[in-house]
PDB file of C-alpha atoms in Angstrom:
ATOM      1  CA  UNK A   1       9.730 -55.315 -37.286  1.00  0.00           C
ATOM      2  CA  UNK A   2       7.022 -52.899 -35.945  1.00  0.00           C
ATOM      3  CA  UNK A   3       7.650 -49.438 -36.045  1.00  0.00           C
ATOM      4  CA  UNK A   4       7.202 -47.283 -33.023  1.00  0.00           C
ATOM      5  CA  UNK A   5       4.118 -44.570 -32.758  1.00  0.00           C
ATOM      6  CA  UNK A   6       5.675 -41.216 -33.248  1.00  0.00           C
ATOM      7  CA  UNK A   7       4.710 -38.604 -30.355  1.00  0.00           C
ATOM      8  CA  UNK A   8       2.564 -36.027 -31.799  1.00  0.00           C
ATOM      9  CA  UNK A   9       3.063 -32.140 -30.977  1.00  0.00           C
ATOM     10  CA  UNK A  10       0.633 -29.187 -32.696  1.00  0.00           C
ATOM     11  CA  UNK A  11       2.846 -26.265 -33.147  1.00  0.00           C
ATOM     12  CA  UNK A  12       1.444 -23.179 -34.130  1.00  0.00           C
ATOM     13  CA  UNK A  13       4.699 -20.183 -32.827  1.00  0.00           C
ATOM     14  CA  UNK A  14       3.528 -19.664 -29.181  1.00  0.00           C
ATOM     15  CA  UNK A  15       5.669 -20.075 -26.123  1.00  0.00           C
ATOM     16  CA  UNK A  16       2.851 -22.776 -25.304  1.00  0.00           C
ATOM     17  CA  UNK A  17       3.641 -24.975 -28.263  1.00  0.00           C
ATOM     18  CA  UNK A  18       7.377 -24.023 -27.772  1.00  0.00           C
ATOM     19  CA  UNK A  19       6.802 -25.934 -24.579  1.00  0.00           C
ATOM     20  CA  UNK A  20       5.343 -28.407 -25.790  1.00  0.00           C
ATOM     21  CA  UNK A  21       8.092 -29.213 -28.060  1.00  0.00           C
ATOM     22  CA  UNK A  22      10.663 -29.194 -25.524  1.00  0.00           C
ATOM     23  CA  UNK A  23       8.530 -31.624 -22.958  1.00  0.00           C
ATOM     24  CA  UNK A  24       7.504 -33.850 -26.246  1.00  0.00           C
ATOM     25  CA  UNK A  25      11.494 -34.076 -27.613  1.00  0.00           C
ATOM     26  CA  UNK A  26      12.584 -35.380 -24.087  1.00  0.00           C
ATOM     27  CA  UNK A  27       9.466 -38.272 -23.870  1.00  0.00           C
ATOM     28  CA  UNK A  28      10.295 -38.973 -27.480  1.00  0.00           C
ATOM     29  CA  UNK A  29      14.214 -39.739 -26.859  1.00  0.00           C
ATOM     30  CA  UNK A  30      13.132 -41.208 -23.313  1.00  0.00           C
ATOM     31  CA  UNK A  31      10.830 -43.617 -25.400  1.00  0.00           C
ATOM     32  CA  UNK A  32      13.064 -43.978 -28.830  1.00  0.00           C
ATOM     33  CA  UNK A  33       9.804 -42.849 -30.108  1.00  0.00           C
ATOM     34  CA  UNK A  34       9.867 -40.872 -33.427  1.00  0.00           C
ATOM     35  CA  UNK A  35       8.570 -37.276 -32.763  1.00  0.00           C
ATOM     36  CA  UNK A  36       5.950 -35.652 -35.279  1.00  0.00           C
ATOM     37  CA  UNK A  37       5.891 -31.897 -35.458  1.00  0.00           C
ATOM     38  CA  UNK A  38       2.374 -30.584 -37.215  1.00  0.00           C
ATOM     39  CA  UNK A  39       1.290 -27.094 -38.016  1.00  0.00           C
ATOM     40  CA  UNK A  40      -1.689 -25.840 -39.160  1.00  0.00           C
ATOM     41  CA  UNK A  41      -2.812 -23.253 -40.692  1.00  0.00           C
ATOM     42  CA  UNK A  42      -6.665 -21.750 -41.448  1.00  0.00           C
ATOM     43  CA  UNK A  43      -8.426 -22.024 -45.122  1.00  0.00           C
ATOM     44  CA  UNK A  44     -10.589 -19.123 -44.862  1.00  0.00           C
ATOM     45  CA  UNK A  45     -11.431 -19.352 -48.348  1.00  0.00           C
ATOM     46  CA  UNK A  46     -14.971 -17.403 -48.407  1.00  0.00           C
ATOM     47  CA  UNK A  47     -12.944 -13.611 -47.615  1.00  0.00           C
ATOM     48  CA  UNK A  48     -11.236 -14.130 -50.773  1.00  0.00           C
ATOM     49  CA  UNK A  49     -12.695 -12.606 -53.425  1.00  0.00           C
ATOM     50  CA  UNK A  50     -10.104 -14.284 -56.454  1.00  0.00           C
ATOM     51  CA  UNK A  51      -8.022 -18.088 -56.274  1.00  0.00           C
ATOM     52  CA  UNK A  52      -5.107 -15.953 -56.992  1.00  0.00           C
ATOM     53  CA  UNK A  53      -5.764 -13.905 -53.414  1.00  0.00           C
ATOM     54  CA  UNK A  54      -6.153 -17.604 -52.045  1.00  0.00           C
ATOM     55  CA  UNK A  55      -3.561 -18.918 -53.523  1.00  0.00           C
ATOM     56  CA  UNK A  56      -0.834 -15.378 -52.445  1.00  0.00           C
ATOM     57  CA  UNK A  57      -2.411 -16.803 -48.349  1.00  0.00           C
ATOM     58  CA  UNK A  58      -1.642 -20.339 -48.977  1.00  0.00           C
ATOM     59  CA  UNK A  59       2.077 -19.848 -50.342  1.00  0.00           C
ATOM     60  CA  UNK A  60       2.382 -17.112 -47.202  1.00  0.00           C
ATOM     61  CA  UNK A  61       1.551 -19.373 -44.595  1.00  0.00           C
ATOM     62  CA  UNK A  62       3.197 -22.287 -45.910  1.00  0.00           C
ATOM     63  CA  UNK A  63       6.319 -20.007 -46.225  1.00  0.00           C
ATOM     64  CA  UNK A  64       5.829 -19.083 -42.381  1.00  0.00           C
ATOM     65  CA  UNK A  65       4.858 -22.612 -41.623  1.00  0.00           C
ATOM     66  CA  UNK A  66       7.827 -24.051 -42.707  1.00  0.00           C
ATOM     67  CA  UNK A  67       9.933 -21.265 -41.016  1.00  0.00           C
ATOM     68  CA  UNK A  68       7.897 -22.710 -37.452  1.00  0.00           C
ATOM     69  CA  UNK A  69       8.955 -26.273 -38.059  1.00  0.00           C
ATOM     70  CA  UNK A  70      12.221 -25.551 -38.692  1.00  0.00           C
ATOM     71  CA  UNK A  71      12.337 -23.570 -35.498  1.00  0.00           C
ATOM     72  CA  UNK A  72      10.391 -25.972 -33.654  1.00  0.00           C
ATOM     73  CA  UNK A  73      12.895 -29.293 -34.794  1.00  0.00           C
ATOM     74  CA  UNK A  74      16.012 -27.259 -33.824  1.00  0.00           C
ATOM     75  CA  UNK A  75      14.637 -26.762 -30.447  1.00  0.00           C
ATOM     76  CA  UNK A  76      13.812 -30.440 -30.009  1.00  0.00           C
ATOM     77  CA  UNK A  77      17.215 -31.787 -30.839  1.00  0.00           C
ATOM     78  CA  UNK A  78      18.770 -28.963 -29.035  1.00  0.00           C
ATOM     79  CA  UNK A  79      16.266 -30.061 -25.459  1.00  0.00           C
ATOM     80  CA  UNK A  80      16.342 -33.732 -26.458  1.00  0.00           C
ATOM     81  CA  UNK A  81      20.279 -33.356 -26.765  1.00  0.00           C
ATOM     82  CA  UNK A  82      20.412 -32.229 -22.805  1.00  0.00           C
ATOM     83  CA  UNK A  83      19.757 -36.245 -21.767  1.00  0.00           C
ATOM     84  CA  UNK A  84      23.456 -37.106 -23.493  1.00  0.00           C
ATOM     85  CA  UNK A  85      23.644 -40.351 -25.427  1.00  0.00           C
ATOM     86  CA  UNK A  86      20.130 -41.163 -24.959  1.00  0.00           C
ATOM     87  CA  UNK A  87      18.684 -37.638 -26.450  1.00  0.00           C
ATOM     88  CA  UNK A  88      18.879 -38.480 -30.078  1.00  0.00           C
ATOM     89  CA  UNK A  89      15.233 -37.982 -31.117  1.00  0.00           C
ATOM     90  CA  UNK A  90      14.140 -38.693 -35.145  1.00  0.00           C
ATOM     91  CA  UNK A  91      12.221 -35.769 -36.103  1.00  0.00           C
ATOM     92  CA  UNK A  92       9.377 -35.879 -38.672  1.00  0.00           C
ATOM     93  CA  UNK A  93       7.352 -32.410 -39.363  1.00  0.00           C
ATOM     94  CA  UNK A  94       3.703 -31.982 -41.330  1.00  0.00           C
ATOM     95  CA  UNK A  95       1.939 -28.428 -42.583  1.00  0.00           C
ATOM     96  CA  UNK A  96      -1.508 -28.870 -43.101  1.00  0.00           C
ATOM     97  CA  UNK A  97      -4.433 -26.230 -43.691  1.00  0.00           C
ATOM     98  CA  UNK A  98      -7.547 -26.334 -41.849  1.00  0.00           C
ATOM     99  CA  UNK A  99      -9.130 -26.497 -38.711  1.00  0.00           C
ATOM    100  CA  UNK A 100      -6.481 -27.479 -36.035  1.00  0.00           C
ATOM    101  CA  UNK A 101      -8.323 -29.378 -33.410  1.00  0.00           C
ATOM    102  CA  UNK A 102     -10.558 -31.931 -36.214  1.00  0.00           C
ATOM    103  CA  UNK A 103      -6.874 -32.411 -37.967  1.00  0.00           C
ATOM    104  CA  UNK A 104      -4.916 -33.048 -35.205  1.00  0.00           C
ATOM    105  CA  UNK A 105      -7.654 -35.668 -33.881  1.00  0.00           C
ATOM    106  CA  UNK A 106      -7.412 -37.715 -36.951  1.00  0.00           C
ATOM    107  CA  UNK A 107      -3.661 -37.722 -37.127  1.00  0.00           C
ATOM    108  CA  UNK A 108      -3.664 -39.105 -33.540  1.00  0.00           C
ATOM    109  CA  UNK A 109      -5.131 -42.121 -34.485  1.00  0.00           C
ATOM    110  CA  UNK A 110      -1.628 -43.076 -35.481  1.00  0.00           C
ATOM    111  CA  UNK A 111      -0.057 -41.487 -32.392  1.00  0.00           C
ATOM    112  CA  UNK A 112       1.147 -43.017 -29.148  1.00  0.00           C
ATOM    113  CA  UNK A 113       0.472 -39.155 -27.957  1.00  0.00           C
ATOM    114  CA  UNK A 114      -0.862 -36.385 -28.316  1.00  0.00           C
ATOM    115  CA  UNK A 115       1.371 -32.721 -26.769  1.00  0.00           C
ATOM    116  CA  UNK A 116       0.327 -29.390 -27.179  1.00  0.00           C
ATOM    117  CA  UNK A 117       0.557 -26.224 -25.259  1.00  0.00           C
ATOM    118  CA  UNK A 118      -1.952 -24.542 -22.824  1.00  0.00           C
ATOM    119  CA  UNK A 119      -2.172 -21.190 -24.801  1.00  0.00           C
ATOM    120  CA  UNK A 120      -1.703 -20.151 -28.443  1.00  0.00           C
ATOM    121  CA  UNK A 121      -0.875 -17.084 -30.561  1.00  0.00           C
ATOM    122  CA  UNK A 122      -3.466 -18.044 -33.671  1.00  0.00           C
ATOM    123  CA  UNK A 123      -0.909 -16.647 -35.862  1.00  0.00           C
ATOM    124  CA  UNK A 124      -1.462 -19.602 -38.175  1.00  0.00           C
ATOM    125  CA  UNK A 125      -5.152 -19.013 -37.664  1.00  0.00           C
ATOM    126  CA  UNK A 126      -6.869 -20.807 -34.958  1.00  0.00           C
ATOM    127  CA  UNK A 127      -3.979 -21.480 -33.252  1.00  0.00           C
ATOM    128  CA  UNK A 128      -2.903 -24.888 -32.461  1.00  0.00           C
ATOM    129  CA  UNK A 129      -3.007 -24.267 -28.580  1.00  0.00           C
ATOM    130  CA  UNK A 130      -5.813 -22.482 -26.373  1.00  0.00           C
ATOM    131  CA  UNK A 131      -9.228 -23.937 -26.901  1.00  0.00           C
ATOM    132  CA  UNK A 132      -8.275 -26.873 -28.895  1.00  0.00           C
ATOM    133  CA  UNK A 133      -6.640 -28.102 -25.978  1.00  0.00           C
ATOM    134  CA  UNK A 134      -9.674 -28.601 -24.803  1.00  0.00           C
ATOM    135  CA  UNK A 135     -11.253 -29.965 -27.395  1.00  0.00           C
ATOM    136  CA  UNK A 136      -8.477 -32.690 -28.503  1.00  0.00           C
ATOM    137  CA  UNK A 137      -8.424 -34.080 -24.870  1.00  0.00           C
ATOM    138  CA  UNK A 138     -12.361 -34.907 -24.986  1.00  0.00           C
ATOM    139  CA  UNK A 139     -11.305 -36.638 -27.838  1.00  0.00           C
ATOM    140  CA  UNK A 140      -8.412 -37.832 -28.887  1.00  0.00           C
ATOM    141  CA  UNK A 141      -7.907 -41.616 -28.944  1.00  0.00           C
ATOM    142  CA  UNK A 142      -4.466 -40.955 -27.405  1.00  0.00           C
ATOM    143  CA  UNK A 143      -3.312 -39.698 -24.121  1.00  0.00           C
ATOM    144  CA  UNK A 144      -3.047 -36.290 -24.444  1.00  0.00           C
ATOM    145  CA  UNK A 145      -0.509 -33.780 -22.441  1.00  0.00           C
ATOM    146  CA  UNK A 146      -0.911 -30.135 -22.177  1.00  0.00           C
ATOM    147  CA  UNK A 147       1.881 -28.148 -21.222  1.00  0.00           C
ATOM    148  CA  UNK A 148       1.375 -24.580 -19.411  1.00  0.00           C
ATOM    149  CA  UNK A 149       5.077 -23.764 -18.375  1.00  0.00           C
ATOM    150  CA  UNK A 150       8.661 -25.197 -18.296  1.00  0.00           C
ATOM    151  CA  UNK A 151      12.071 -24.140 -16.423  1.00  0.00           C
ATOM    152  CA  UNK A 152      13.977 -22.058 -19.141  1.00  0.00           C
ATOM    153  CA  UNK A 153      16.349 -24.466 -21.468  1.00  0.00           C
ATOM    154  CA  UNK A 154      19.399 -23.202 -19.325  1.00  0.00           C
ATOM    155  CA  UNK A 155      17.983 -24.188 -15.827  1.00  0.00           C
ATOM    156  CA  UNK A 156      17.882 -27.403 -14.258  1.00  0.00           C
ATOM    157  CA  UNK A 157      14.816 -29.899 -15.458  1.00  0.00           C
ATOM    158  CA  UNK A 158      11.431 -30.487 -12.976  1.00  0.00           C
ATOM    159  CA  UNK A 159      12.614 -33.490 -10.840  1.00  0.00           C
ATOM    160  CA  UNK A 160       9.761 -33.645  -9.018  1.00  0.00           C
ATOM    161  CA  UNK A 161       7.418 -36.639  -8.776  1.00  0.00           C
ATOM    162  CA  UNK A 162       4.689 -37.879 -11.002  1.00  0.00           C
ATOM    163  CA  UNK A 163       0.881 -36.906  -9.619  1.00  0.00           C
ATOM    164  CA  UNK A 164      -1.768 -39.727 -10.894  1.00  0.00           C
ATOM    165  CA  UNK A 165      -5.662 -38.893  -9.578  1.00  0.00           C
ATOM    166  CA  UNK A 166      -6.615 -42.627  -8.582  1.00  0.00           C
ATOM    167  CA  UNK A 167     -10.524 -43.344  -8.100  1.00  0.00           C
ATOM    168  CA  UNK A 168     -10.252 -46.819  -6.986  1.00  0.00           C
ATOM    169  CA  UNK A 169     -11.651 -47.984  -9.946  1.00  0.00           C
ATOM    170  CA  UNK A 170     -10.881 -50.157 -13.063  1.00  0.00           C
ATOM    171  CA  UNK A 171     -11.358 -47.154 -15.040  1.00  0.00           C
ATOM    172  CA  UNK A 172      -8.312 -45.234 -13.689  1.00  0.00           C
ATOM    173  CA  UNK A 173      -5.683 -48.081 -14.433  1.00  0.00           C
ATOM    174  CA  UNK A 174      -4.935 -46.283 -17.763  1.00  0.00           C
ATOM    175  CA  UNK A 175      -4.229 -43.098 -15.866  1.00  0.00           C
ATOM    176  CA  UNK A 176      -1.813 -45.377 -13.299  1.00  0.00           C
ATOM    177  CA  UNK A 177      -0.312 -47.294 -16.207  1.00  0.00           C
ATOM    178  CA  UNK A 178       0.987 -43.929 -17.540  1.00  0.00           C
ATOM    179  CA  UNK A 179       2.061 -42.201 -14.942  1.00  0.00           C
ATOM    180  CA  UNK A 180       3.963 -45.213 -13.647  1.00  0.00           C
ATOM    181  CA  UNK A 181       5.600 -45.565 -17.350  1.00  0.00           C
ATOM    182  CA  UNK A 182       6.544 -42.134 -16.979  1.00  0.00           C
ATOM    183  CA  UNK A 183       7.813 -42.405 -13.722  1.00  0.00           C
ATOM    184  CA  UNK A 184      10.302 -45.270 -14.857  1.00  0.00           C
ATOM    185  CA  UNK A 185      11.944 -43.213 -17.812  1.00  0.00           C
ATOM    186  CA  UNK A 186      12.101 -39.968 -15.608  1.00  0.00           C
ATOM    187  CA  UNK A 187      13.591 -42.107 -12.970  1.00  0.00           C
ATOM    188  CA  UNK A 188      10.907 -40.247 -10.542  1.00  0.00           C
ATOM    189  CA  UNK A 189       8.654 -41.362  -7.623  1.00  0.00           C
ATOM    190  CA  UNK A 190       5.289 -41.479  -7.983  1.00  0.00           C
ATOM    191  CA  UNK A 191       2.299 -39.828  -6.123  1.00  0.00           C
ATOM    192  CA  UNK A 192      -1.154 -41.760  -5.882  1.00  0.00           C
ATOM    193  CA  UNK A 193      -3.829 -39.086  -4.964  1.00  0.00           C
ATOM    194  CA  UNK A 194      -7.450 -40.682  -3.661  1.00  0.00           C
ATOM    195  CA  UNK A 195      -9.656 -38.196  -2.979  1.00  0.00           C
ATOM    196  CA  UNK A 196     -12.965 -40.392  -1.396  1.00  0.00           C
ATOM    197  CA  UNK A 197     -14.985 -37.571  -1.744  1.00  0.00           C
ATOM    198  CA  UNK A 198     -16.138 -34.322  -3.614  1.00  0.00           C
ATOM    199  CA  UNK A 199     -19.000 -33.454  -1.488  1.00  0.00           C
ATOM    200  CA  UNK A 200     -18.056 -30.880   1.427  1.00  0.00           C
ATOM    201  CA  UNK A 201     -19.171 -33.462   3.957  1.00  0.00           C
ATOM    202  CA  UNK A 202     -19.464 -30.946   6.975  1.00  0.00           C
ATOM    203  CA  UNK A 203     -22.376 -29.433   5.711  1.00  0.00           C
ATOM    204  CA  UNK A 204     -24.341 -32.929   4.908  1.00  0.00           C
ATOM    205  CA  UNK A 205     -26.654 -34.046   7.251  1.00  0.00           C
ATOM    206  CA  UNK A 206     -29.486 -37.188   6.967  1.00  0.00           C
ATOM    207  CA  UNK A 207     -32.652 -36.036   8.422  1.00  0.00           C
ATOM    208  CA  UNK A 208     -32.531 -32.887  10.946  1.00  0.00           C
ATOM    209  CA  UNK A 209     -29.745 -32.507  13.357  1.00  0.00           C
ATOM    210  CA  UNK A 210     -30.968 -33.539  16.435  1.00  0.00           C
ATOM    211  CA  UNK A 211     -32.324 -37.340  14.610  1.00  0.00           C
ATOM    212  CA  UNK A 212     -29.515 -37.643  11.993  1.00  0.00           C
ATOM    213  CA  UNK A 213     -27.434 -40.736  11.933  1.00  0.00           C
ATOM    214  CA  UNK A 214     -23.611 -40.698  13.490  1.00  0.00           C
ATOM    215  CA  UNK A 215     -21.037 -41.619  10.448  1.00  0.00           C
ATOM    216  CA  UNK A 216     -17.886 -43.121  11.137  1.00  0.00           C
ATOM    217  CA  UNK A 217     -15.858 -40.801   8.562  1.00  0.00           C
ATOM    218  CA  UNK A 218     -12.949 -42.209  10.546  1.00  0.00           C
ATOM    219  CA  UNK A 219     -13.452 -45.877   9.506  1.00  0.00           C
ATOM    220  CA  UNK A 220     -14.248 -44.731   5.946  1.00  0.00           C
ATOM    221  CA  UNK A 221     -11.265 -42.763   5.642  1.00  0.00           C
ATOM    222  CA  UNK A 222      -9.534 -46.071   6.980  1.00  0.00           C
ATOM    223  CA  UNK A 223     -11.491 -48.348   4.114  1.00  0.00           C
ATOM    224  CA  UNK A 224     -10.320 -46.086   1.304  1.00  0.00           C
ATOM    225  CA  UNK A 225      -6.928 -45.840   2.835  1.00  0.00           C
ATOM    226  CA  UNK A 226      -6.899 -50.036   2.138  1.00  0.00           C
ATOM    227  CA  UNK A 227      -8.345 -49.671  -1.230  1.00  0.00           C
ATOM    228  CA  UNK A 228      -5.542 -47.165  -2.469  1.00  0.00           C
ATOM    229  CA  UNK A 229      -3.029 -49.624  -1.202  1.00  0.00           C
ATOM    230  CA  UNK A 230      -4.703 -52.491  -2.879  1.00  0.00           C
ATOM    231  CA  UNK A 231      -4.733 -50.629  -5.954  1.00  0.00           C
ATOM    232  CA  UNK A 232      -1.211 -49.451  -5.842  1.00  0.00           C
ATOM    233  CA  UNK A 233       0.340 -53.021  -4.668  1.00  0.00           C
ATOM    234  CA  UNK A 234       0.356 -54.135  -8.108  1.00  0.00           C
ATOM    235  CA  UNK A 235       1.765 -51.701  -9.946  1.00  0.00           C
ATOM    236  CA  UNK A 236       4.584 -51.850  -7.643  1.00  0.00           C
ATOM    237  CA  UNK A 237       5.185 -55.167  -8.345  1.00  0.00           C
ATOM    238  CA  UNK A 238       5.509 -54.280 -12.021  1.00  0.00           C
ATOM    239  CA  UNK A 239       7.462 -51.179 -11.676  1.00  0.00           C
ATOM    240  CA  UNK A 240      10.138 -52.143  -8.512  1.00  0.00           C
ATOM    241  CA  UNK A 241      12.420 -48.760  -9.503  1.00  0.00           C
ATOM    242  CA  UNK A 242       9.878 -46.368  -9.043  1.00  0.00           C
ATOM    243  CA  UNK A 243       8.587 -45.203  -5.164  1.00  0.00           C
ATOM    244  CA  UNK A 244       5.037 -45.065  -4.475  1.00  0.00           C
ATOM    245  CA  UNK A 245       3.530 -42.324  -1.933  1.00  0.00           C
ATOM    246  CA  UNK A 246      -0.111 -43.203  -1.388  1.00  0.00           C
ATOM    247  CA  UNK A 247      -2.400 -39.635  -0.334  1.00  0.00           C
ATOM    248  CA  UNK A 248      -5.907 -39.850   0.643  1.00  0.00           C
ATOM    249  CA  UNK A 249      -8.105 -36.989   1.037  1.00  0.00           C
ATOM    250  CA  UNK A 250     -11.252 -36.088   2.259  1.00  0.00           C
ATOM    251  CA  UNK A 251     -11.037 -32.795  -0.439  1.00  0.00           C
ATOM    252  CA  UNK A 252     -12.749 -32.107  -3.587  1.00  0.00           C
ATOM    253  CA  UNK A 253     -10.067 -33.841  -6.241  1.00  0.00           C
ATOM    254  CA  UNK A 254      -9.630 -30.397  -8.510  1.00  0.00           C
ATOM    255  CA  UNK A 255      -8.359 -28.741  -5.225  1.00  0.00           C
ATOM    256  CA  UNK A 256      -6.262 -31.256  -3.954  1.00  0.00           C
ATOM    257  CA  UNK A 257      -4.213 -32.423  -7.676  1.00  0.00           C
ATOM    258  CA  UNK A 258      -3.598 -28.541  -8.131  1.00  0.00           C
ATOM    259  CA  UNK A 259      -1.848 -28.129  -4.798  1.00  0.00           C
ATOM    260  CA  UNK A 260       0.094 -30.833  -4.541  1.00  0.00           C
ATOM    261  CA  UNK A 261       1.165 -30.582  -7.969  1.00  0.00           C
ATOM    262  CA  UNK A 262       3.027 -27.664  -7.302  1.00  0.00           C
ATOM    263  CA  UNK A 263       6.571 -29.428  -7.289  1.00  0.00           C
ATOM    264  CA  UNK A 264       5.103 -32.366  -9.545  1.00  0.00           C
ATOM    265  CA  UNK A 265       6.752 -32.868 -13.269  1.00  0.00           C
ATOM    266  CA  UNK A 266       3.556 -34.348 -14.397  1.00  0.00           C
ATOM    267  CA  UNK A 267       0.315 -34.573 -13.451  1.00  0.00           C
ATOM    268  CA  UNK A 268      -1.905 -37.625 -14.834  1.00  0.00           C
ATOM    269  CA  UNK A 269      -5.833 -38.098 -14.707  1.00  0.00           C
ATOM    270  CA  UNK A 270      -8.352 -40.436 -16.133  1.00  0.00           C
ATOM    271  CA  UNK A 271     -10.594 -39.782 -18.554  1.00  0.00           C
ATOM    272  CA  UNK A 272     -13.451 -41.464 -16.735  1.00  0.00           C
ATOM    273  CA  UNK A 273     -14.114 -42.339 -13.162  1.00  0.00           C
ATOM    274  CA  UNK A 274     -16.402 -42.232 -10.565  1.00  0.00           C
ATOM    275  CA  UNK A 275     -16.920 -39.908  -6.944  1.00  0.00           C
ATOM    276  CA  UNK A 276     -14.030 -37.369  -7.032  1.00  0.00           C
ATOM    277  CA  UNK A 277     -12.979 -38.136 -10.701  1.00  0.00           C
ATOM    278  CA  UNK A 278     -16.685 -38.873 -12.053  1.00  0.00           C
ATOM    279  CA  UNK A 279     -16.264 -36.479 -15.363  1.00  0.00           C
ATOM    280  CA  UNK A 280     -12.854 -35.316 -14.878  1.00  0.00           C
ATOM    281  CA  UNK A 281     -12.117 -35.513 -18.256  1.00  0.00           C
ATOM    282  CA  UNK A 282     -15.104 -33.469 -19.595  1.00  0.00           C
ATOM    283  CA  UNK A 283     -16.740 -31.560 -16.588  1.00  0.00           C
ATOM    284  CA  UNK A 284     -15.717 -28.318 -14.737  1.00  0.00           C
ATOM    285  CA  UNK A 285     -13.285 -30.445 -12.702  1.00  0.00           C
ATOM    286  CA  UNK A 286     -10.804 -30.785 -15.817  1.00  0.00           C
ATOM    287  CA  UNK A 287     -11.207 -27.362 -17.049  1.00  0.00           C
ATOM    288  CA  UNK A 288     -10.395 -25.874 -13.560  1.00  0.00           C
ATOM    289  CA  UNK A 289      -6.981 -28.526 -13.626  1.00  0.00           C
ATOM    290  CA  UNK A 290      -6.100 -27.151 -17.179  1.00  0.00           C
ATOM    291  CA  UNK A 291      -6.361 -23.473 -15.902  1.00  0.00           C
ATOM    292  CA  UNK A 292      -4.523 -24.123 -12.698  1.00  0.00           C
ATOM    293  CA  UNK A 293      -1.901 -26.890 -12.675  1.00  0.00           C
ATOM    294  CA  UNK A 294       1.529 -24.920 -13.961  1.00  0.00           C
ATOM    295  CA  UNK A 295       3.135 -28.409 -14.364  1.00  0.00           C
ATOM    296  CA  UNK A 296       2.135 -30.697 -17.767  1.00  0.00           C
ATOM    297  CA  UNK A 297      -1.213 -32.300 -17.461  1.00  0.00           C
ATOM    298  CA  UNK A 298      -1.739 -35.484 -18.800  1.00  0.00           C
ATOM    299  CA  UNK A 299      -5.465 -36.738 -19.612  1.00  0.00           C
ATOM    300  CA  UNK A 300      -5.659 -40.282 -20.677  1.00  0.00           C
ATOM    301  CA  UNK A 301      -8.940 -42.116 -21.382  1.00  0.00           C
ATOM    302  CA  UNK A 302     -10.321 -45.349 -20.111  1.00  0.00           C
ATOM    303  CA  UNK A 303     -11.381 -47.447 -22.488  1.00  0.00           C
ATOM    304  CA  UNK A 304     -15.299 -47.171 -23.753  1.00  0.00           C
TER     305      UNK A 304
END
C-alpha cells in the first residue's frame, strides 16, 4: 500500500500563508491527501556574539513557531471541516531553521504540492511568503500554488471556473492535466485560454506599407481556433463531468489570464511553452500574473 504525497504549505503568521492554509486544507480533504504544515525560521548566527544568545533565539522562535502551527492546523480542520463528511484532512506540521525558500524546495521533492501565500510578514525571519514565492515556483519539482486572497471563512467559497493558459503545445499538457484534476474535485467548469499571439500585431508590418504583404489574421485566428479544440477534445474524453469553454485571443497572454480570471477559483499555467506562454514561468509574464491575479495561481512545470 502506497502512501499518498502530503500537500505542502510554508507558513510563516501572515494573512498570505493563512490563505494558503485554508485553500491547501480543502485540496488536501478533496484529494485524501495528508497536509504538511512547515515553518521556518532564520539562523542568523553571525549577530550573536555568545551560543547562549543563540541558543535564548532558537528556543524563542521555536516557542513562537510552534504557537503558528498550532494556529495554522486549527484553521485547516476548521476550513477543511466546511466540505462535511469529506473535510477530514490528516494534519502533519515541521519547524525548521534556515533559509525558507532552499528548505522548502528540498522538502517538495516528497510533495504532490507545493502552497504558499503571495505576501509575508518575515516575522520568523525571511518570511515564508513574498519573494520566495517567486523563487520556489522557478523551482520546485512540484506544482506550486500561490494564494493572494480568499472570501472570509464565513462567506460562501469561489465557485467560479478553473483558468488553464493553453499554448497548443505538448509542453502545456501538465498545466491542462491539473487544472482539469482540479476542476473534477471542485465540481467546476473549466476555461481553456489560447492566446496565438504576444506581439501587438497592428503595429507589424513586412517591408514598407505601400509593398507589405496582406495577412489573413482571419484564417489564422480560424487555424488556432481548430488547434485549441484539438487539444481540448481529449481531455474531455477523460474528464466527461467537467465543461470545457475554449477562448482564443489575439492579446498578449499576461493581459488576457488576469482579466478573465477575475471570477476564476484557480488560475493554472505552464512552466514552459512557446508564443504567448514562451517563459511564463520565469519571465516578466509570470511575475506580472503573480502581482495581478487576486484568485490562486497555480504554476506547474513541463517536464525537462
Amino acid at each position: 500500500m502506497t502512501t499518498a504525497k502530503p500537500i505542502l504549505v510554508g507558513v510563516d503568521g501572515s494573512a498570505g500563508s493563512y490563505n494558503a492554509v485554508r485553500w491547501a486544507a480543502v485540496d488536501a480533504a478533496l484529494r485524501h491527501s495528508p497536509l504538511w504544515l512547515v515553518a521556518i525560521y532564520a539562523k542568523p548566527f553571525d549577530v550573536f556574539r555568545s551560543a547562549s544568545s543563540a541558543e535564548i533565539y532558537i528556543g524563542e522562535q521555536e516557542v513562537a513557531g510552534g504557537r503558528l502551527l498550532r494556529e495554522a492546523t486549527d484553521l485547516a480542520h476548521s476550513a477543511s471541516e466546511r466540505l462535511g463528511e469529506v473535510g477530514e484532512v490528516t494534519v502533519q506540521t515541521t519547524l525548521l531553521g534556515g533559509r525558507p525558500a532552499p528548505l522548502l524546495l528540498d522538502l517538495a521533492q516528497d510533495a504532490r504540492m507545493l502552497v504558499v501565500g503571495s505576501r509575508g510578514l518575515g516575522e520568523l525571519t525571511g518570511g515564508i511568503v513574498g519573494s520566495v514565492s517567486s523563487a520556489v515556483a522557478a523551482h520546485a519539482p512540484c506544482p506550486v500554488v500561490v494564494v493572494k486572497g480568499l472570501p472570509e471563512p464565513e462567506k460562501p467559497a469561489a465557485d467560479g471556473p478553473v483558468i488553464v493558459g493553453v499554448d497548443g503545445t505538448p509542453t502545456s499538457e501538465p498545466a491542462i492535466a491539473a487544472a482539469m484534476e482540479e476542476a473534477s474535485l471542485r465540481q467546476a467548469d473549466v476555461t481553456a485560454v489560447h492566446a496565438w499571439t504576444d506581439v501587438d500585431l497592428s503595429s507589424t508590418t513586412f517591408g514598407d506599407r505601400e509593398t507589405c504583404l496582406p495577412v489573413n489574421w482571419s484564417a489564422v485566428e480560424a487555424q488556432e481556433h481548430v488547434a485549441l479544440a484539438e487539444q481540448m477534445a481529449g481531455w474531455q474524453e477523460q474528464f466527461p463531468e467537467v465543461g470545457i469553454r475554449r477562448v482564443v485571443v489575439q492579446d498578449r497572454p499576461v493581459r488576457e489570464l488576469a482579466a478573465i480570471s477575475n471570477d476564476a477559483q484557480l488560475l493554472v499555467v505552464g512552466s514552459r511553452g512557446r508564443g504567448g506562454f514562451k517563459g511564463m514561468l520565469l519571465g516578466s509574464t509570470s511575475r506580472a500574473l503573480l502581482h495581478l491575479v487576486d484568485c490562486p495561481l497555480m504554476i506547474v512545470r513541463a517536464p525537462e
